[in-house]
XYZ file of C-alpha atoms in Angstrom:
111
model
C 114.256 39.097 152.292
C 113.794 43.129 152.699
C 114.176 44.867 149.516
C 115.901 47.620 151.477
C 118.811 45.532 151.710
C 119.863 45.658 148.198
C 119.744 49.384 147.742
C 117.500 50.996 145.712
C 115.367 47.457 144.754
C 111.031 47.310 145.396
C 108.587 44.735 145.528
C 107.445 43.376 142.495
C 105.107 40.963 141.310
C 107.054 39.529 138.624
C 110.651 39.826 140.337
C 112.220 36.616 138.830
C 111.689 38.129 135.022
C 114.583 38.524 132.624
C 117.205 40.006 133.043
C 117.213 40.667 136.592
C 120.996 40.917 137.099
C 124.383 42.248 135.218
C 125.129 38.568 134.281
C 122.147 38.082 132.554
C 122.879 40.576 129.517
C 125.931 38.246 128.589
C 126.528 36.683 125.558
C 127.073 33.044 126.754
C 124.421 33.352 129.551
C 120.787 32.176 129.084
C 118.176 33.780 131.494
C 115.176 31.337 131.422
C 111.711 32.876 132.306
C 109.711 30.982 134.351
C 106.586 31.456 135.831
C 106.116 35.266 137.713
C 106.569 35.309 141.325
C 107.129 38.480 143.999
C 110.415 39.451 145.244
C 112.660 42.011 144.902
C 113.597 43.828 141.707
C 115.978 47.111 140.807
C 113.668 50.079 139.098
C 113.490 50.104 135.818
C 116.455 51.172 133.638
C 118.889 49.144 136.563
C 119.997 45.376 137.344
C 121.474 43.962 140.071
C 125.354 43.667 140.294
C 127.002 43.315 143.454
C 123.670 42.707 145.552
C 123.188 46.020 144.767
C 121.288 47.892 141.875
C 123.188 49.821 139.515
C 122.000 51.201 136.253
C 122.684 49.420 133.035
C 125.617 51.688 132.021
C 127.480 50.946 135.151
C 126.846 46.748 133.821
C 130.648 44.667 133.527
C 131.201 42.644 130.504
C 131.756 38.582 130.847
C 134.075 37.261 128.997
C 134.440 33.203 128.825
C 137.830 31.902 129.138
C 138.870 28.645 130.730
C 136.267 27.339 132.127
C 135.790 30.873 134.145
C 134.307 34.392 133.645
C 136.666 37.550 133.346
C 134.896 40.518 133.956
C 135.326 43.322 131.917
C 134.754 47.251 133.233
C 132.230 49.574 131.753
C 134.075 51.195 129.038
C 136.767 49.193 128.829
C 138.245 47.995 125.837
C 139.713 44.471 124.499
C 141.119 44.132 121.596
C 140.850 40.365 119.967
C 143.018 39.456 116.306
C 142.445 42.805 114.339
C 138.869 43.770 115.781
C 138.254 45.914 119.379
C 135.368 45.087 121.634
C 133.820 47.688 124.417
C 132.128 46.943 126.878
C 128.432 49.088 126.824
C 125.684 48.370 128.934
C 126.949 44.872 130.160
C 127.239 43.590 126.647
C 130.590 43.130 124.625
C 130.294 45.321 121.216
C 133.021 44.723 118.650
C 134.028 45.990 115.409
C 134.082 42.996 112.493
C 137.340 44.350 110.890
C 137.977 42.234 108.181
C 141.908 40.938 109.046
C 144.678 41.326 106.702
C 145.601 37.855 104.984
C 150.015 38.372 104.489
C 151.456 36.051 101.909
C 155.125 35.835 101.565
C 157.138 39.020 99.606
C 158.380 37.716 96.475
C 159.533 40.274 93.099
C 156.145 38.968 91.363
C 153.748 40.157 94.441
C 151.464 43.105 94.226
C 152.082 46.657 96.349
């Protein structure tokens, strides 16, 4: 394998270390260490997407659903019950709204 190839990427020493890829900063994704050995690894600061290395920023989102991943832009939003989630640096962030509870209108119910 020549480093070359994937853009950007070196030689390292320790090239299988977490995270080494986009997928590896989601939520329902576990990156196991294991022991160091060489190979190629983006610089510092970027992780490989695409076979190519792209800086953390430019990281899509996974989202599980149905036994598959959707992928989610940099940026881009989703909004889920009363609470919106963005995707930043490969990693879903979401607001934890509280959601409104409605009981039924009656002449005794609060305003």
């Amino acid at each position: 394998e020549h480093c070359e190839d994937r853009k950007r990427s070196y030689q390292g020493n320790c090239a299988n270390q977490c995270p080494r890829t986009c997928a590896d900063l989601w939520e329902h994704v576990q990156c196991l260490q294991g022991t160091c050995h060489p190979g190629c690894r983006c610089p510092d600061g970027q992780l490989l997407q695409d076979n190519h290395c792209v800086p953390v920023t430019e990281c899509r989102c996974g989202i599980p659903s149905n036994n598959r991943t959707l992928e989610l832009n940099p940026k881009g939003q989703l909004v889920d019950d009363c609470n919106t989630c963005v995707c930043e640096n490969g990693t879903l962030v979401c607001t934890e709204l509280p959601c409104p509870v409605y009981d039924l209108w009656s002449p005794w119910s609060s305003c």
